[in-house]
Coordinates of C-alpha atoms in Angstrom, one line a residue:
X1 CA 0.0 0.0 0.0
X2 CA 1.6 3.5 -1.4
X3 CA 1.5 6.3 1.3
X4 CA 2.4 8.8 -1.4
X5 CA 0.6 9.1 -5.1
X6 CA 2.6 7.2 -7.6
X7 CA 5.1 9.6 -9.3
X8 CA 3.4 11.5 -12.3
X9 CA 4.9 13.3 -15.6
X10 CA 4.3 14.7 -18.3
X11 CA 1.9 12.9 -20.4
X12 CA 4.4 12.0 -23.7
X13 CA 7.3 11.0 -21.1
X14 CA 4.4 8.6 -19.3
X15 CA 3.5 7.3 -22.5
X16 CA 7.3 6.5 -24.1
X17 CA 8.1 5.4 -20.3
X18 CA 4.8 2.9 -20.9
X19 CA 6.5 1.6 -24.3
X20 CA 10.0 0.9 -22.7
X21 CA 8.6 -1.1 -19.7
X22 CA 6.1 -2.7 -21.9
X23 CA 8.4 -3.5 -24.8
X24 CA 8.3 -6.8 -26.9
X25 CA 11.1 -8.9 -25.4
X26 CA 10.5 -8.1 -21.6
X27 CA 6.7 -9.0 -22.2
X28 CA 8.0 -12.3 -24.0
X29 CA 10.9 -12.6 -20.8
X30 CA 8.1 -12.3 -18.3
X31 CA 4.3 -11.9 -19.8
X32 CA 2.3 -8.9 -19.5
X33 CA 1.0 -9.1 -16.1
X34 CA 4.6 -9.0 -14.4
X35 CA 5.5 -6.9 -16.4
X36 CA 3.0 -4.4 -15.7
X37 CA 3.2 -5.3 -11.9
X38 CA 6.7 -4.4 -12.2
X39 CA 6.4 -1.0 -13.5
X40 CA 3.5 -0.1 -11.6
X41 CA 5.9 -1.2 -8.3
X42 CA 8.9 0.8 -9.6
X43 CA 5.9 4.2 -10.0
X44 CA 4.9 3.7 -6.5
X45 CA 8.5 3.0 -5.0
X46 CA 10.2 6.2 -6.8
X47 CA 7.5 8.8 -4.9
X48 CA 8.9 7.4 -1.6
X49 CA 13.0 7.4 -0.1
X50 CA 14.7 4.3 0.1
X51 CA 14.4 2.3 3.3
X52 CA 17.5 2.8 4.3
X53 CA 20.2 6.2 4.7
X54 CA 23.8 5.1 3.3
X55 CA 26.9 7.0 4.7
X56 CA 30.4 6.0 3.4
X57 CA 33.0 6.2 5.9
X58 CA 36.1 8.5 5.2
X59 CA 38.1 5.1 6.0
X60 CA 41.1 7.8 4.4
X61 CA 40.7 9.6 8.3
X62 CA 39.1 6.3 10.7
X63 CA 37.8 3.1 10.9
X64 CA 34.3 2.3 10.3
X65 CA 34.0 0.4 13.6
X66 CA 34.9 3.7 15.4
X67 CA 32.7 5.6 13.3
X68 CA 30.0 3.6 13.3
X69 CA 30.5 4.0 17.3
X70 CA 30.0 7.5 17.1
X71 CA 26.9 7.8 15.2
X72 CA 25.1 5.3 17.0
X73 CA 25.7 7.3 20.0
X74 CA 24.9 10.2 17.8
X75 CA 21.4 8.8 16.9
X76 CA 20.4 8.1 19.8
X77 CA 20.8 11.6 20.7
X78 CA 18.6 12.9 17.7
X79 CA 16.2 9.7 18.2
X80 CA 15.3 10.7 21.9
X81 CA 15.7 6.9 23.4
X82 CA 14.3 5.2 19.9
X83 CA 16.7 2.1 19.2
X84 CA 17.8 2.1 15.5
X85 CA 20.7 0.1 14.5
X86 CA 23.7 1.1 12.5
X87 CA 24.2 -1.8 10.2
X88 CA 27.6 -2.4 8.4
X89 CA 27.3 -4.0 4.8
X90 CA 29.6 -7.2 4.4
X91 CA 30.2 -6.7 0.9
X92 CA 30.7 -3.1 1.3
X93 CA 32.6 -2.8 3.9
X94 CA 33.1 1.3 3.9
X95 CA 29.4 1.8 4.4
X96 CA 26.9 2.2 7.5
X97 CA 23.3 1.9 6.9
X98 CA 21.0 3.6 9.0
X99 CA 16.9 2.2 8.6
X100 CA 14.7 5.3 7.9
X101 CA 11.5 4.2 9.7
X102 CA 8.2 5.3 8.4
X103 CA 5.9 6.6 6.8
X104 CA 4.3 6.9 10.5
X105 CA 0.5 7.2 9.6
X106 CA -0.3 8.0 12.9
X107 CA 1.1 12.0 13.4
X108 CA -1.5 14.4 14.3
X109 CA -1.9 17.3 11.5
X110 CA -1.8 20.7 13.1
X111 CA -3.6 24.3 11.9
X112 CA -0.8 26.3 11.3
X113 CA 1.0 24.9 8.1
X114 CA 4.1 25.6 6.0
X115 CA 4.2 25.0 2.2
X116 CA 7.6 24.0 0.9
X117 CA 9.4 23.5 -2.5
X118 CA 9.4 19.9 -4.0
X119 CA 13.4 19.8 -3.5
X120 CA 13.1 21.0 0.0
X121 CA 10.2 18.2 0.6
X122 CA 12.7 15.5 -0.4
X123 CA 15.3 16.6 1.4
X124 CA 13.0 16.0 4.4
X125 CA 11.8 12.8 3.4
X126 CA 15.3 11.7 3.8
X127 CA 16.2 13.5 7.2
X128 CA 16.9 17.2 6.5
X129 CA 15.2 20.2 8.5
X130 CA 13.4 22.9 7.0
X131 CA 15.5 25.7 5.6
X132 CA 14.2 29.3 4.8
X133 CA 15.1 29.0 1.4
X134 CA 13.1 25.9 0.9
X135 CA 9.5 27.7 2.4
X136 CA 7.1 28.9 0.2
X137 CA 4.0 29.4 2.0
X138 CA 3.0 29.9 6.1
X139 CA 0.0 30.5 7.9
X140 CA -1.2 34.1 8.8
X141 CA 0.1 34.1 11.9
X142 CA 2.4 31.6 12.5
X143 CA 5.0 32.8 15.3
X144 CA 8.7 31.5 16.4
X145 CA 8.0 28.7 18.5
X146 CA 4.5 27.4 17.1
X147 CA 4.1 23.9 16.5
X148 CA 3.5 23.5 12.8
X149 CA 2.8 20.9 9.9
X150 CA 4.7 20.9 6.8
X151 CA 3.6 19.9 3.5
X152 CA 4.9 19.5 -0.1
X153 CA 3.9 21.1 -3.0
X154 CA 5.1 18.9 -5.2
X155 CA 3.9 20.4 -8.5
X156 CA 5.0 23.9 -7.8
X157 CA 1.7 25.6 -8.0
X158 CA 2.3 27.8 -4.6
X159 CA 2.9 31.3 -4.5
X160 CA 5.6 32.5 -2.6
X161 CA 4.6 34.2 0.7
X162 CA 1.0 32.9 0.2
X163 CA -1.9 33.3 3.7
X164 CA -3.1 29.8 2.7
X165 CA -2.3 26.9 -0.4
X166 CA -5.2 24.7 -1.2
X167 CA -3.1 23.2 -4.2
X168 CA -1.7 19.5 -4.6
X169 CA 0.2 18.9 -1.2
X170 CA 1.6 16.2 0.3
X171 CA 2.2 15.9 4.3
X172 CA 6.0 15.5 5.6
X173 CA 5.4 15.6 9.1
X174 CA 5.7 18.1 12.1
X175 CA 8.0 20.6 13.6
X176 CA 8.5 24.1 15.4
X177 CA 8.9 27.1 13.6
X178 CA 12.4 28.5 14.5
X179 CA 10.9 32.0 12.9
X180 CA 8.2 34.2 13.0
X181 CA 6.4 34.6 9.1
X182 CA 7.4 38.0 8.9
X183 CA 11.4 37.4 9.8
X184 CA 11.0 34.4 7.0
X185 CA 8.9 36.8 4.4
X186 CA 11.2 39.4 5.3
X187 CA 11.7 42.6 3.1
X188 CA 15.1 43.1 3.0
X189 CA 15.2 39.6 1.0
X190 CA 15.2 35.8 2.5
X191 CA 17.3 35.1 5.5
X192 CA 18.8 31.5 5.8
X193 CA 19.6 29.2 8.3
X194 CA 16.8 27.0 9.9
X195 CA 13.4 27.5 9.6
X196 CA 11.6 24.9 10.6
X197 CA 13.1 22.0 13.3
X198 CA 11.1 18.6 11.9
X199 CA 10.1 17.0 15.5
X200 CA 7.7 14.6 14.2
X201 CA 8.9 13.6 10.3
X202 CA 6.7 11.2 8.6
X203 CA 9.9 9.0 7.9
X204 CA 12.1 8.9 10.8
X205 CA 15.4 9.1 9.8
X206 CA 18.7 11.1 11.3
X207 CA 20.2 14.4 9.9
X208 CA 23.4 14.7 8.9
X209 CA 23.7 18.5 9.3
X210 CA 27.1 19.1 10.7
X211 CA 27.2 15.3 11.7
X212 CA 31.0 14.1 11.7
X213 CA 31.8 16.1 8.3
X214 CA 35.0 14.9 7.7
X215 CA 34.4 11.3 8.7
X216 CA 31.2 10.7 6.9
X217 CA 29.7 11.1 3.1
X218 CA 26.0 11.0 2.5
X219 CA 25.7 8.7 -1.0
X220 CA 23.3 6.4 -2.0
X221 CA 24.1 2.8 -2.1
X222 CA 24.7 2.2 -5.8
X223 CA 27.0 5.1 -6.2
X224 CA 29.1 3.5 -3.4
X225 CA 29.2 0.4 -5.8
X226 CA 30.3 2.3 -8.8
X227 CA 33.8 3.3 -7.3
X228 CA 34.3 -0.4 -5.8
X229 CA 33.5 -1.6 -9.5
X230 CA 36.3 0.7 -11.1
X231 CA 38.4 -0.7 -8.4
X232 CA 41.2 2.2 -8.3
X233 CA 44.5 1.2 -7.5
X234 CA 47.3 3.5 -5.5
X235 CA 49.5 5.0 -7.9
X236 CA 47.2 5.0 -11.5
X237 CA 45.9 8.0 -13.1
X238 CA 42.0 8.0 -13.3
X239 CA 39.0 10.2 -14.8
X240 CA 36.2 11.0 -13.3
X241 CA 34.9 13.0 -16.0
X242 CA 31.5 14.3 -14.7
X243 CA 32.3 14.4 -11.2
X244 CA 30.3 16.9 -9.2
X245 CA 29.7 17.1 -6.1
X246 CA 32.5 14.9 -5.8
X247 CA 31.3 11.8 -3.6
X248 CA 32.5 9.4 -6.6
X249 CA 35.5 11.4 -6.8
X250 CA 36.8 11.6 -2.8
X251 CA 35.7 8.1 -3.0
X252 CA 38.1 7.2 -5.7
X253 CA 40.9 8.9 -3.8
X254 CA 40.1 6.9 -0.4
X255 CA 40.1 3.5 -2.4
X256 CA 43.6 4.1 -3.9
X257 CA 44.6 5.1 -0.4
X258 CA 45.4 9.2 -1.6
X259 CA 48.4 7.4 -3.6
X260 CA 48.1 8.3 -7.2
X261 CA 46.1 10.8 -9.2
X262 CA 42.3 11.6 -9.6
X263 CA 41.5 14.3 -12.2
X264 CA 37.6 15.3 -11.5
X265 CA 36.1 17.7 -14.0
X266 CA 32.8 19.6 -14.3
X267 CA 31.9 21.7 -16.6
X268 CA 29.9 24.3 -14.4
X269 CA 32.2 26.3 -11.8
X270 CA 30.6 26.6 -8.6
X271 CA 30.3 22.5 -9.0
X272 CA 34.1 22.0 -8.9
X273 CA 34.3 24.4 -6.4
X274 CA 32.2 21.7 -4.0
X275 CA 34.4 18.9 -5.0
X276 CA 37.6 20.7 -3.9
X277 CA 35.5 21.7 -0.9
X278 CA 35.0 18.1 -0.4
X279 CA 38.4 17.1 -0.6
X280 CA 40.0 19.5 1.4
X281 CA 36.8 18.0 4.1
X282 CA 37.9 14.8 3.6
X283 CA 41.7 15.5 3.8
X284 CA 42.7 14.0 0.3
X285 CA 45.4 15.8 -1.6
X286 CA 45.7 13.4 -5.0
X287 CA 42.2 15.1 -6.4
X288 CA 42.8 17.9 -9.2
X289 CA 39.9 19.3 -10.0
X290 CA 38.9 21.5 -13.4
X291 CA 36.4 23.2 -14.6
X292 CA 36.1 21.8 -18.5
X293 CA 33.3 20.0 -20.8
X294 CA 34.5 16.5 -20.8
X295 CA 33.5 16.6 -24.4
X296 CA 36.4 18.4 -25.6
X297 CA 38.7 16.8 -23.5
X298 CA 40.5 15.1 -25.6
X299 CA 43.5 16.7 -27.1
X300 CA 45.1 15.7 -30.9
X301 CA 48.3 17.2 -30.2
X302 CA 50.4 17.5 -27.9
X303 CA 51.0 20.8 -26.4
X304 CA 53.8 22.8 -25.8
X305 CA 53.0 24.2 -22.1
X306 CA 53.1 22.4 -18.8
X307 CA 49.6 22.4 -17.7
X308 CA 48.6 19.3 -15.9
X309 CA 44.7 19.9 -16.7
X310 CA 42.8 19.0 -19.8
X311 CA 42.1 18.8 -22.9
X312 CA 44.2 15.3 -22.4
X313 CA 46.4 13.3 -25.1
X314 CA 44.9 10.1 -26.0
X315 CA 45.7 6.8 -24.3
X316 CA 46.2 9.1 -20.7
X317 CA 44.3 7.2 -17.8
X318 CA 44.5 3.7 -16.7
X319 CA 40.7 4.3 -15.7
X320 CA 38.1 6.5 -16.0
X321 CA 34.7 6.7 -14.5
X322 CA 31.6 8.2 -17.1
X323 CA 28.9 9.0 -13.9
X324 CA 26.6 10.5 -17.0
X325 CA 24.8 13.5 -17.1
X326 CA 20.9 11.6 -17.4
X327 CA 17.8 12.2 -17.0
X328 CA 17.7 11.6 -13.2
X329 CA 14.2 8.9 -13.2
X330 CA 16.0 6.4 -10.8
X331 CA 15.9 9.5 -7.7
X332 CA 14.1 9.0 -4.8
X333 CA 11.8 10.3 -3.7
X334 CA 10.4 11.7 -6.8
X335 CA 6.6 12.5 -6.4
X336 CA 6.4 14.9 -9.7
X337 CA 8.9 14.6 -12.7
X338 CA 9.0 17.8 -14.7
X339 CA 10.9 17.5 -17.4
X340 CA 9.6 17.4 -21.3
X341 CA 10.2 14.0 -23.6
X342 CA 12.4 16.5 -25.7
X343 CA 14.5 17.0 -22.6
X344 CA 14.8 13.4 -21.4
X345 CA 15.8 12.6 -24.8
X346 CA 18.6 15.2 -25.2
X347 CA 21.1 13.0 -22.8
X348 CA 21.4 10.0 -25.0
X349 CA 23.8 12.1 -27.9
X350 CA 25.3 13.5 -25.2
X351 CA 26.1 10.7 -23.3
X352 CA 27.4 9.3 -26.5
X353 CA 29.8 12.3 -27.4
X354 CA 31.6 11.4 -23.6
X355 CA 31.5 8.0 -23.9
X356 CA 33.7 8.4 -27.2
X357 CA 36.0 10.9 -25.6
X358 CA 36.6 8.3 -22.8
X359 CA 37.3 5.0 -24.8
X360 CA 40.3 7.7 -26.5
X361 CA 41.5 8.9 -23.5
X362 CA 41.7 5.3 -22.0
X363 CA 45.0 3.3 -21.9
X364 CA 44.7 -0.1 -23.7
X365 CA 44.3 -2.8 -21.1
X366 CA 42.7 0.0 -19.1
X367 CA 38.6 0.1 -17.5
X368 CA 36.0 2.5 -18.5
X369 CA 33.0 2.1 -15.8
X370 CA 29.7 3.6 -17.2
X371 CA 26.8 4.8 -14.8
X372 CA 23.6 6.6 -14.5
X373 CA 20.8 7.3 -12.1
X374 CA 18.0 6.6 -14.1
X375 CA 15.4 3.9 -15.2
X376 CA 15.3 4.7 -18.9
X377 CA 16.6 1.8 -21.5
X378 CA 18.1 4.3 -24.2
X379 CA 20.5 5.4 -21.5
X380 CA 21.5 2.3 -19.8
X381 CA 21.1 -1.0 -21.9
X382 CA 20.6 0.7 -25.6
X383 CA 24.0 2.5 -24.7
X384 CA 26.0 -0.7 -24.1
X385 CA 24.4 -2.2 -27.1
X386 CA 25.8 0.7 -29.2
X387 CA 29.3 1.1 -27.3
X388 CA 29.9 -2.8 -28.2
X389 CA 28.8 -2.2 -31.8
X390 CA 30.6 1.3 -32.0
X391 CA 33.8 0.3 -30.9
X392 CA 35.4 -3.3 -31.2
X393 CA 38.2 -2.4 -28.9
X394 CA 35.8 -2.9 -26.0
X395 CA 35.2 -5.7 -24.2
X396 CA 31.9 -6.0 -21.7
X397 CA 33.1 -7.3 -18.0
X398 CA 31.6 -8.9 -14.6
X399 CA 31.4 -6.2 -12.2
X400 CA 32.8 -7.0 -8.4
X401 CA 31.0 -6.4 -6.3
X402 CA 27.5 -7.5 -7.8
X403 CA 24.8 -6.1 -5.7
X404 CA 22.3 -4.9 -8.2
X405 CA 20.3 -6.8 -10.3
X406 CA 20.8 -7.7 -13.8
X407 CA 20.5 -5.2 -17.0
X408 CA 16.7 -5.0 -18.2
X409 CA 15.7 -6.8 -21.5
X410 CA 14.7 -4.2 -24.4
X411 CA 18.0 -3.4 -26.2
X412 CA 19.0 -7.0 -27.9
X413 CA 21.8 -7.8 -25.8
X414 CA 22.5 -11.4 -25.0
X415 CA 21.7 -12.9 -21.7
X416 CA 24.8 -13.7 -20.7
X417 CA 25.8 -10.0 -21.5
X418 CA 23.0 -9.0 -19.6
X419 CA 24.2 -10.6 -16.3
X420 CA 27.4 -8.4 -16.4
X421 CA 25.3 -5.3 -15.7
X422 CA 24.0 -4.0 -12.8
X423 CA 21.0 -2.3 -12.6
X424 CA 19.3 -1.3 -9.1
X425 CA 15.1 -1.5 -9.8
X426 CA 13.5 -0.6 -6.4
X427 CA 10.6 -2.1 -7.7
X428 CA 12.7 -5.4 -6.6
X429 CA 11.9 -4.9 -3.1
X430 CA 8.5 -6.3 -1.8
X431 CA 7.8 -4.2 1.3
X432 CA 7.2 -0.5 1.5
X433 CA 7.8 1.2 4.7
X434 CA 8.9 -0.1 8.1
X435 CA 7.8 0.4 11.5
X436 CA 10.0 0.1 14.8
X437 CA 8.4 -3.6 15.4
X438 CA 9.2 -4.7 12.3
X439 CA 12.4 -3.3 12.4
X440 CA 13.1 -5.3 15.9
X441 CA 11.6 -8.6 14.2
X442 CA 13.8 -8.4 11.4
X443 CA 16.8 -10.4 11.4
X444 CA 20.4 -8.4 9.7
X445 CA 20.9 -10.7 6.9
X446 CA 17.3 -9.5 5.5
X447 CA 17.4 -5.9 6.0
X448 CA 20.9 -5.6 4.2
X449 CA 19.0 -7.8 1.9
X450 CA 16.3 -4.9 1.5
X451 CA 18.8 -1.9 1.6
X452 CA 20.3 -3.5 -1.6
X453 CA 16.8 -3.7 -3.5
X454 CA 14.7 -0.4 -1.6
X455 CA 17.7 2.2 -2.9
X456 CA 17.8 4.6 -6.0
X457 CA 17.0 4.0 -9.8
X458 CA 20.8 3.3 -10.8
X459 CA 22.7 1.8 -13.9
X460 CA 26.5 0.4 -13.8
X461 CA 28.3 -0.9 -16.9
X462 CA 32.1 -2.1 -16.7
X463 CA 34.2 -2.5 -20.0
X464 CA 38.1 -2.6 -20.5
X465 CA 39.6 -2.1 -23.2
X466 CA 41.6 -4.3 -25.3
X467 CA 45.1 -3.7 -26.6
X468 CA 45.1 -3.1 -30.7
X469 CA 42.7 -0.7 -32.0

């Protein structure tokens, strides 16, 4: 049973969507019915968060067991007495999971309400306070102090400092307003800082705001796999060529022990400024980050100064990691998707153009490890059926570890090529939502089980390639 409606878009992206998960081999693969069950499960599991909150462990700075020692005690704090474990994964053994209990149905709703953005909404879904910038809408009169309810408005129909909002909303939970409406609508333009504490969130689960910075990286599961799959090793140059914010990235540099070199780029400035940020955080000095478009990163000739950043001769990196730009469907949660079929389209060529830069800047003999976080097949599957076709050099490989499940059928690959992907489908996981008994009936063994099913949308393809062109 969904707490939340089932995510909703535009009406041509539902209807291609409709096609790919309804296409003529799955159906032939699995019949109609499971098919459609599946898709239907995968609409109602993207409008909610994943069941559990994954931190990697800066294992660069400490150990996890000390860490995870630390933010049990510091859970306990934020938790007021409630007992939630601090799970370590055995087959990633740099991550602690922390189950996000909810949705609690039984919170009572309160008069005063505040109306925030969609983004802001999510954020809470997965742990975060209330920030100004992230309130749209309060009640007349609400006062610092006042117990409140906060909602969504998760097709961004609000007006910004409206009385009342009798739009599409969505309830989040309850908290105290750390600010009277007027000092939040302020006219000398919006403040920041907290503006609502969340007390009562409909999914329990602990923020990480100024929570052991240094020692601890909020990332989803599957993009914890993607750097294991690369599988850096001290001393190698490597690529990360899309890499803000840089949790890939500082991850890379932690698995190769800070021994070698990780060049991160972005094309958009303030982004690389977060992943030096980040590194500087997480005390790792082998990151250089640019600011460039990975797309002309490739240099034909070699050039006469001694700048270490890009463009890059061919044949320059014993690995490189393509996190694609995409269209973003595997997110969660995700109540309302806005963007047009034109739009969602648009990252396929582009995807393409990096992919070709990165099988020429890759050494022979070297890995290229392609991901995204979306649910599309002309991203994930169709991509690896054209990269095999487009370039004979490359070879398609098992991926270690293998958490995910396998790619989806759609795009004319072979089974057996199909088992080397990964792709994470939350629809995979059975339940939805989990309450403190359940949590105490549960044995470990099935809830690491679950936190490797109830995680984002999320593609990984592993090639290396060959030596002759």
């Amino acid at each position: 049973m969904s707490f939340f409606p089932k995510i909703s878009f535009h009406r041509e992206v539902e209807e291609y969507l409709t096609k790919v998960f309804r296409n003529n081999e799955l159906i032939t693969a699995l019949g109609a019915k499971e098919a459609e069950s599946k898709y239907q499960s995968l609409l109602s599991h993207l409008s909610h968060p994943p069941a559990f909150t994954t931190v990697r462990v800066n294992t660069h700075l400490s150990s996890v067991k000390h860490v995870k020692k630390m933010l049990f005690e510091e859970i306990q704090k934020q938790f007021k007495g409630i007992c939630v474990p601090v799970l370590e994964h055995p087959e990633l053994q740099d991550i602690l999971l922390i189950p996000a209990i909810g949705p609690r149905q039984d919170l009572k709703k309160h008069e005063s309400e505040v109306i925030v953005g969609a983004q802001c909404g999510y954020a809470v879904l997965r742990g975060a306070h209330v920030y100004v910038p992230g309130i749209i809408s309060t009640s007349k009169f609400m006062k610092a102090g006042d117990l409140v309810s906060v909602y969504s408005d998760i097709e961004g129909k609000c007006k910004r400092g409206a009385k009342e909002f009798e739009g599409v909303k969505v309830f989040l939970g309850n908290g105290i307003s750390e600010l009277s409406r007027s000092e939040i609508f302020s006219s000398h333009g919006p403040m920041n800082g907290m503006g609502i504490r969340m007390i009562e969130p409909v999914y329990l689960s602990p923020s990480f705001d100024n929570v052991l910075p240094s020692h601890l990286f909020l990332q989803n599961l599957p993009s914890v796999v993607v750097s294991h799959v690369l599988n850096p090793q001290p001393g190698e140059r490597i690529l990360d060529m899309c890499a803000a914010p840089g949790g890939k990235t500082t991850h890379l540099a932690t698995l190769m022990h800070d021994q070698g070199e990780v060049i991160a780029m972005d094309k958009i400035a303030n982004k690389v400024k977060k992943i030096k940020q980040n590194a500087e955080l997480l005390q790792l000095n082998c990151i250089k980050a640019f600011c460039y478009d990975g797309t002309k990163a490739l240099s034909v000739e070699k050039r006469e100064d001694e700048q270490e950043g890009p463009p890059f001769l061919p044949e320059s990196f014993d690995r490189i990691l393509l996190d694609a730009p995409c269209s973003g469907m595997g997110q969660r949660p995700t109540m309302s998707y806005s963007s047009t079929l034109k739009e969602v389209m648009s990252y396929q060529p582009l995807q393409r153009k990096l992919f070709t830069v990165a099988v020429k800047l890759l050494k022979p003999g070297g890995v290229l490890v392609y991901s995204t976080c979306t649910i599309t097949l002309s991203e994930n599957e169709e991509q690896v059926a054209w990269a095999l076709e487009t370039f004979p050099c490359l070879q398609l490989q098992g991926q270690e570890p293998h958490i995910g499940g396998e790619g989806m059928r759609g795009a004319g690959l072979a089974l057996d090529q199909l088992k080397l992907l990964q792709r994470f489908d939350p629809s995979a996981a059975t339940v939805q939502g989990m309450d403190i008994k359940a949590l105490q009936d549960s044995q470990e063994d099935d809830l690491i089980s679950l936190a490797n099913k109830d995680c984002i949308g999320f593609f990984i393809a592993k090639f290396i390639k060959r030596n002759g062109k």
